[in-house]
Coordinates of C-alpha atoms in Angstrom, one line a residue:
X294 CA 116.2 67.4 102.0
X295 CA 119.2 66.2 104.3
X296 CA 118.7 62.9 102.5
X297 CA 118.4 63.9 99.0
X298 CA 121.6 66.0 100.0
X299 CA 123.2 63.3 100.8
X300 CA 121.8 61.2 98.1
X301 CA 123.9 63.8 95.8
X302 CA 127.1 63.6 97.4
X303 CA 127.1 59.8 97.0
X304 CA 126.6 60.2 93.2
X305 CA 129.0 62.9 92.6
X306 CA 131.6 60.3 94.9
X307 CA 130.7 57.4 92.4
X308 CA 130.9 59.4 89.1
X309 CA 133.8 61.4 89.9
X310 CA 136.7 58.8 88.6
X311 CA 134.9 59.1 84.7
X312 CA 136.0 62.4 84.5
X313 CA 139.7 62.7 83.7
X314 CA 142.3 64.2 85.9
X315 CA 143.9 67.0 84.3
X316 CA 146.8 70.0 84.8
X317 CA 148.1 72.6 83.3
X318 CA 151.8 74.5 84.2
X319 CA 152.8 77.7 83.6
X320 CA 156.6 77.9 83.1
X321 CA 159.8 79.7 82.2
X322 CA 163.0 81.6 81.8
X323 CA 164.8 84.8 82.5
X324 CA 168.2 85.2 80.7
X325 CA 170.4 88.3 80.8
X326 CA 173.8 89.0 79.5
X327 CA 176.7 91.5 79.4
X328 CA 178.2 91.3 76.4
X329 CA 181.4 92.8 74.5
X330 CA 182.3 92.1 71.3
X331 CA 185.2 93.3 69.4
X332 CA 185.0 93.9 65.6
X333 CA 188.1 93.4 63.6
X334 CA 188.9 97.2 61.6
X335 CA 185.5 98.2 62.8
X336 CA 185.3 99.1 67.0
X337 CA 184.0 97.2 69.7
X338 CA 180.1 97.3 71.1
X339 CA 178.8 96.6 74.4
X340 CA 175.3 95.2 75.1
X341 CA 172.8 93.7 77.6
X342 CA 171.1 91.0 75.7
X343 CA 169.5 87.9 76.2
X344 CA 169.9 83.6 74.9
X345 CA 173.2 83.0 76.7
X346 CA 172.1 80.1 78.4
X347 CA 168.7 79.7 78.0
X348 CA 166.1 81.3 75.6
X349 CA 163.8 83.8 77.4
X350 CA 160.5 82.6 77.5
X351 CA 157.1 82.2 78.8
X352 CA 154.8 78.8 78.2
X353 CA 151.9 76.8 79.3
X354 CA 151.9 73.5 79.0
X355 CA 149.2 71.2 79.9
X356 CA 148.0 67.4 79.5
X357 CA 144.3 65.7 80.4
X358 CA 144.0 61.6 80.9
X359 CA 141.8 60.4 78.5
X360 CA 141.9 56.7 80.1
X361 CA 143.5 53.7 78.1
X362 CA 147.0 55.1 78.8
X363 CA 146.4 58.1 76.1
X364 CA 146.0 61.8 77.1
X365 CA 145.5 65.1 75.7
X366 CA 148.2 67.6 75.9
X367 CA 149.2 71.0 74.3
X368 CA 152.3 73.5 74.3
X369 CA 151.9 77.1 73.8
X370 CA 155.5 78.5 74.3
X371 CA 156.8 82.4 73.2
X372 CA 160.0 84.4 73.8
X373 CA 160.6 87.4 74.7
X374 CA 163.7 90.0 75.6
X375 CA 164.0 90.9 79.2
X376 CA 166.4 93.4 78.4
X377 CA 164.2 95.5 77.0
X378 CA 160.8 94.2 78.1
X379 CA 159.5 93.3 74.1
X380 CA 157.5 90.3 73.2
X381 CA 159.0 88.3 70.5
X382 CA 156.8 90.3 68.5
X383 CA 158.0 93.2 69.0
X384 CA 161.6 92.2 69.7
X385 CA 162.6 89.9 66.5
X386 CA 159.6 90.4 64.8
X387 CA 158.2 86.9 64.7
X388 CA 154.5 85.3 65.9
X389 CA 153.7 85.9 69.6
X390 CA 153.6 82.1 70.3
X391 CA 157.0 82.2 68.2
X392 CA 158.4 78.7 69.8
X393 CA 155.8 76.3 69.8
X394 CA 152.1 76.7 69.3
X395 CA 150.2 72.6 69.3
X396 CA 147.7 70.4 70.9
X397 CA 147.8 66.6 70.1
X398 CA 148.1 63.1 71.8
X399 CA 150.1 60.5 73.7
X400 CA 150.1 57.1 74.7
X401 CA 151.5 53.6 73.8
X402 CA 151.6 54.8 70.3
X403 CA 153.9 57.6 70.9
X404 CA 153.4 61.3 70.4
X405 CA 151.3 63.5 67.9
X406 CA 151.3 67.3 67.4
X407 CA 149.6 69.6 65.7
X408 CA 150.5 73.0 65.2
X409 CA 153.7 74.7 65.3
X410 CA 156.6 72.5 66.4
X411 CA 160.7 72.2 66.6
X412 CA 161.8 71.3 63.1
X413 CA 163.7 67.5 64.0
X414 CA 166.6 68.4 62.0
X415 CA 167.4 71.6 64.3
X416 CA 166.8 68.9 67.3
X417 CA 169.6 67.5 66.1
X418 CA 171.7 70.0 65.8
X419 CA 171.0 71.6 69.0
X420 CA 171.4 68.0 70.6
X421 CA 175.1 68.1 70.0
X422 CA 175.8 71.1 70.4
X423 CA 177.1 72.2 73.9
X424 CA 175.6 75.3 74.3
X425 CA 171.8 74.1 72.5
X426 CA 172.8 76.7 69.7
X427 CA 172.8 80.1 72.3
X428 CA 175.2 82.6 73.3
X429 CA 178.2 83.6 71.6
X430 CA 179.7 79.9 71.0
X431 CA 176.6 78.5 69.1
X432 CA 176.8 76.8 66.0
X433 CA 174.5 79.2 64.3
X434 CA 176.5 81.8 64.1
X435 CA 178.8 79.8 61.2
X436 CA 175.7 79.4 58.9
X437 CA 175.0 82.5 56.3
X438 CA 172.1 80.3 54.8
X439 CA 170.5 80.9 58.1
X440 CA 172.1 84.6 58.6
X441 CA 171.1 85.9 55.6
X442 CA 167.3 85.1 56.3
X443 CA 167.5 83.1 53.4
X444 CA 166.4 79.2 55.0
X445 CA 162.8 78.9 55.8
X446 CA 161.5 76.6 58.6
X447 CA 165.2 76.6 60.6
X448 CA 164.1 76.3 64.0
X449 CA 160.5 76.0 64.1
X450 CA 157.8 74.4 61.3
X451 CA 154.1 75.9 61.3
X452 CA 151.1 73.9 60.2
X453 CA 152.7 70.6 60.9
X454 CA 151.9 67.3 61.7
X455 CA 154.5 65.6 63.9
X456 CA 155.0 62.6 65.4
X457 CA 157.2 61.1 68.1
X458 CA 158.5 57.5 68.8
X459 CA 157.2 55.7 72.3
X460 CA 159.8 54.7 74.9
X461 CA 160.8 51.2 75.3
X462 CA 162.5 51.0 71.6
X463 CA 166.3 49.6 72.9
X464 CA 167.2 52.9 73.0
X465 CA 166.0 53.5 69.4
X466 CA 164.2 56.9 69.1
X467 CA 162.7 58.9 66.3
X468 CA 160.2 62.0 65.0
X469 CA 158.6 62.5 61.6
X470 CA 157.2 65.8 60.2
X471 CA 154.7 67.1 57.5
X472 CA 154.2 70.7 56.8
X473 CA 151.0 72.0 54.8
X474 CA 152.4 74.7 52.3
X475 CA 149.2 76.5 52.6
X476 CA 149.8 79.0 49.9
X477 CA 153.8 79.9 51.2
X478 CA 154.8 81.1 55.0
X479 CA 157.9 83.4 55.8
X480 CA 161.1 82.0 57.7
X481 CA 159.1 81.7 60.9
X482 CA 157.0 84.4 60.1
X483 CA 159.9 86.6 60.4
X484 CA 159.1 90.1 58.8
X485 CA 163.1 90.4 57.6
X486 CA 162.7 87.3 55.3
X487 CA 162.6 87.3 51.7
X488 CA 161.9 83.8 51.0
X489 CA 158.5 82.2 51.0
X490 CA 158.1 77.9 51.1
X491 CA 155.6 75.4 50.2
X492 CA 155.7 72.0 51.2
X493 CA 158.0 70.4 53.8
X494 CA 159.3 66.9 55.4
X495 CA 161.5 66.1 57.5
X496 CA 162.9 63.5 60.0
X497 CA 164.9 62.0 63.0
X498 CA 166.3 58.6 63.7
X499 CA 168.8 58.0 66.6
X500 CA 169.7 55.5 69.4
X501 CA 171.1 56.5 73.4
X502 CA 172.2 53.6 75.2
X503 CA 174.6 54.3 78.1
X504 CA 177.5 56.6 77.5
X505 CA 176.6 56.9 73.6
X506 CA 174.3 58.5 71.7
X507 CA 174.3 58.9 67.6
X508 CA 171.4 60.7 65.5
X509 CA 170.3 61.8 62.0
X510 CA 168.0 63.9 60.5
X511 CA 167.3 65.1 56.9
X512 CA 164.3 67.9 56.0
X513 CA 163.4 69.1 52.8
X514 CA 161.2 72.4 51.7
X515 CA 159.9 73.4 49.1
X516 CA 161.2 77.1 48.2
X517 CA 158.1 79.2 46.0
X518 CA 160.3 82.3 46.1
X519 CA 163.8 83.9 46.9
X520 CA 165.7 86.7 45.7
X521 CA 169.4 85.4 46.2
X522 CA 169.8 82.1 44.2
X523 CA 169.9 81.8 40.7
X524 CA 166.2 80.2 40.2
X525 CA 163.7 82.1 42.2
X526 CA 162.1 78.4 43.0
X527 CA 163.8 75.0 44.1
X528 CA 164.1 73.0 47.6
X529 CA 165.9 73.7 50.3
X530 CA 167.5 70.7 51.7
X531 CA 169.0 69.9 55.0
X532 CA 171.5 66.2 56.1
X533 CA 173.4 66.6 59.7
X534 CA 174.4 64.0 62.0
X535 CA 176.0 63.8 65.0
X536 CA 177.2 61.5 68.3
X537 CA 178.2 62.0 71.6
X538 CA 180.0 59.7 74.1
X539 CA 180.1 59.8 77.9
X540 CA 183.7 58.8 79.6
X541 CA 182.0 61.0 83.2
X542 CA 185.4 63.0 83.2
X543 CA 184.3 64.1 80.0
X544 CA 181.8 64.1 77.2
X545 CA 182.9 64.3 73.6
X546 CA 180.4 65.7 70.9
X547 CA 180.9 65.6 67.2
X548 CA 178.8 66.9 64.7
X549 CA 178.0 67.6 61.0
X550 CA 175.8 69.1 58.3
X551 CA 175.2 70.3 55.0
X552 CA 172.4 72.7 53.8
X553 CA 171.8 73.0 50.1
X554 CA 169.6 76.0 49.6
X555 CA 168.2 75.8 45.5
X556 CA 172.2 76.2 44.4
X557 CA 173.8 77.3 47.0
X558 CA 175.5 75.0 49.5
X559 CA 177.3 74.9 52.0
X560 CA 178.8 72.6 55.1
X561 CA 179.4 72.8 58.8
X562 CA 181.1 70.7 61.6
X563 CA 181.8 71.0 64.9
X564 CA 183.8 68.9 67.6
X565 CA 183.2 69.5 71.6
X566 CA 184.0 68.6 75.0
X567 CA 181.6 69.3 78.3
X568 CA 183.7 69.0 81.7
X569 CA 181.7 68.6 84.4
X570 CA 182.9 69.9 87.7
X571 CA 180.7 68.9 90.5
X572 CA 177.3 70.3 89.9
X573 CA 179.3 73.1 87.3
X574 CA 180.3 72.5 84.2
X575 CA 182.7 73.7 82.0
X576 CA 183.1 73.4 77.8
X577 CA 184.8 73.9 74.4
X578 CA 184.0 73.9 71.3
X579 CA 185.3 74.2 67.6
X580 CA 183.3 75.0 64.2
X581 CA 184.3 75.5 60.8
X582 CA 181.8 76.0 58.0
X583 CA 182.2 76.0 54.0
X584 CA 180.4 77.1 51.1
X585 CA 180.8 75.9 47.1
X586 CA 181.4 78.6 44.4
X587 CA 177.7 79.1 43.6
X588 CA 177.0 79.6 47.1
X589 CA 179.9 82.1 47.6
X590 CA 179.2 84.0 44.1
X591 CA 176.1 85.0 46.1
X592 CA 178.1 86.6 49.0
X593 CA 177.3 83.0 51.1
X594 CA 181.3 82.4 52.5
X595 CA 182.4 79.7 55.2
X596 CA 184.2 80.7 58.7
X597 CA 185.5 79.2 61.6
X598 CA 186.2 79.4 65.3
X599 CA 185.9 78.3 68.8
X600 CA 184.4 78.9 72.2
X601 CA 184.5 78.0 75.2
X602 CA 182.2 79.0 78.7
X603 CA 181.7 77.8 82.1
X604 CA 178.2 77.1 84.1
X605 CA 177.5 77.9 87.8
X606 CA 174.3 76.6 89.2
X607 CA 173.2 78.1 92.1
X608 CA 170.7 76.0 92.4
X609 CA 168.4 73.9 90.2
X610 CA 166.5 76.8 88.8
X611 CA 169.5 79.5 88.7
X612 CA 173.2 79.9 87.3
X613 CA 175.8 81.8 86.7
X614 CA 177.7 81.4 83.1
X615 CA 180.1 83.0 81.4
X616 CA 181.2 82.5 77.5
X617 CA 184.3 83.7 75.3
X618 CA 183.9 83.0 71.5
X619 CA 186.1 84.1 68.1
X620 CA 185.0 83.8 64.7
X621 CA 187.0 84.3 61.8
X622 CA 185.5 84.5 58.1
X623 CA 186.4 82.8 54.7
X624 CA 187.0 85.2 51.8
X625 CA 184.1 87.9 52.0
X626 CA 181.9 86.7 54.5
X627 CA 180.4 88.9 57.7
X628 CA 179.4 86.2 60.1
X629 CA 180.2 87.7 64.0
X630 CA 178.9 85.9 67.1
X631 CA 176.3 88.0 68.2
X632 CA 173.5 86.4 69.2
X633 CA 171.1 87.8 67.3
X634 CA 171.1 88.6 64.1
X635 CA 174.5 87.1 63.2
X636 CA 175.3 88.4 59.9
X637 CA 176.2 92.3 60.6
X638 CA 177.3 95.4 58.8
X639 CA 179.7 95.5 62.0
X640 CA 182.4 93.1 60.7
X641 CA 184.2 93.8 57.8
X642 CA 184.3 92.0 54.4
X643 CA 187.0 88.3 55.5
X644 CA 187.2 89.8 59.2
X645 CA 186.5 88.4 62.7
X646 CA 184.8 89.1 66.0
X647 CA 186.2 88.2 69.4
X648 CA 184.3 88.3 72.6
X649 CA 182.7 87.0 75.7
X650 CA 179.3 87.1 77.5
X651 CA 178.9 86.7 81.4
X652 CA 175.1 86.3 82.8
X653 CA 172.5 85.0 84.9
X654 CA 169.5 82.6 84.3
X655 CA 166.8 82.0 86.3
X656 CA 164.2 78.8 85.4
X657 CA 160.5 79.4 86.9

């Protein structure tokens, strides 16, 4: 027996590099804010809230070596509001996995998902964007296309094929995505959404080498219904670019886009500048948006504004931040910078919002 025992043990020794190594992480974030916003002719309002600095959330990730330099891996990532405890679900009423949701493969090829997956022209926004579109200073905020609940597919695409660009490219880097239409899916799944899609594509070129970094995307969907433009079906289609350069006493970002729902379009830009200030930081920023006279016929009007905040890490998974922002509207329009939920009953027809955040963020 001992020597059939030990027989065993050998084996199981001399088999056990053919089975691949494997992990899987459980990760996160925990973002809270105070927040006070003042509402030009209509009061102020004072919150706790959440996605001032980083989205609340909850994932697992994990990956398994298949040998050959290729592995399996998978991302299943939700948010949720710690203010009041509600899954995204229940809080914005969107899927419970409402970030990313894919399994696929890497290696020397690159990267391949599939599932639900970031949409590479919001990557590129968000890139350039000194506060990765949260809290009161985000870019967001000047888009009613987005607002309104009117663009599908903004953040997030579902039933998508992507694929990512290896390392090792000079510096060149890049992602490609397919969407199934699949009969037509909500804007995210979000309940609040009138418009249904079909059919979308979309990709992301860019190169980083040293201080400098410069990226484009374009996207295109396929729109099977709305109720705001004037033909019920048409594309929605989506151009930004932007660039950044690093002088270390400061980092410059400029960025621009223009969204083109069926008729209705409209443009955004948006310069800004991140000081950092030992292992702090501090930032501004400036936006202005505008929309054509189709697009503002159907209550879609332009703004503009700036913002500027200030990041204290406590360490490398907490900080401290604090955020003032104004925005100011073009003719009719009721953009504010709250967080969520941007277009609001709360500002007044051409009025403004004025305010500030200050928080805490905790990475686990």
């Amino acid at each position: 027996m001992k020597k059939k025992f030990m027989g065993m043990a050998l084996f199981g020794l001399c088999v056990a590099p053919a089975f691949a190594e494997s992990s899987t992480t459980f990760f996160g974030a925990v973002d809270v804010a105070i927040r006070h916003i003042q509402y030009s002719g209509s009061g102020s309002a004072t919150s706790v809230g959440t996605f001032g600095n980083s989205p609340s959330l909850f994932g697992v990730r994990g990956t398994e070596d298949l040998g050959g330099g290729m592995n399996a891996i998978f991302l299943l990532e939700g948010a949720f509001a710690p203010d009041t405890g509600q899954s995204a679900t229940g809080a914005f009423g969107v899927p419970f996995f409402n970030r990313s949701a894919w399994v696929g493969l890497n290696g020397s090829f690159g990267e391949v998902h599939l599932g639900r997956d970031w949409s590479p022209n919001y990557v590129n926004m968000y890139s350039f964007d000194p506060t990765y579109n949260l809290g009161v200073g985000n870019v967001s905020h000047y888009s009613n296309l987005l607002n309104q609940g009117l663009v599908p597919n903004y953040y997030w695409t579902t039933n998508a094929i992507t694929y990512s660009t290896p390392g090792g490219l000079g510096g060149m880097y890049g992602s490609f995505q397919v969407s199934a239409g699949e009969g037509g899916n909500g804007c995210n799944g979000n309940t609040v959404c009138g418009t249904t899609i079909g059919r979308s594509v979309s990709g992301r070129l860019g190169y980083a080498g040293g201080p400098f970094e410069i990226a484009g995307a374009l996207a295109q969907t396929d729109i099977t219904s709305n109720t705001r433009a004037i033909s019920s079906t048409g594309k929605w289609t989506q151009a930004n670019a932007g660039m950044s350069y690093d002088f270390k006493v400061v980092k410059v970002m400029l960025w621009a886009d223009t969204d083109k729902f069926v008729n209705l379009r409209e443009s955004r830009a948006s310069i800004a500048a991140v000081i950092p200030v030992q292992n702090d930081h501090a930032w501004i920023s400036a936006v202005t948006s505008r929309s054509d006279n189709a697009a503002k016929s159907a209550g879609v009007y332009g703004a503009h504004g700036f913002a500027a905040g200030y990041v204290h890490n406590l360490s490398k998974r907490t900080a401290l931040y604090a955020a003032i922002a104004r925005l100011s509207n073009h003719g009719q329009g009721r953009l504010n910078i709250e967080d969520i939920g941007s277009f609001s009953s709360n500002t007044v027809a051409g009025g403004r919002s004025t305010g500030g955040e200050i928080g805490i963020r905790h990475n686990f």
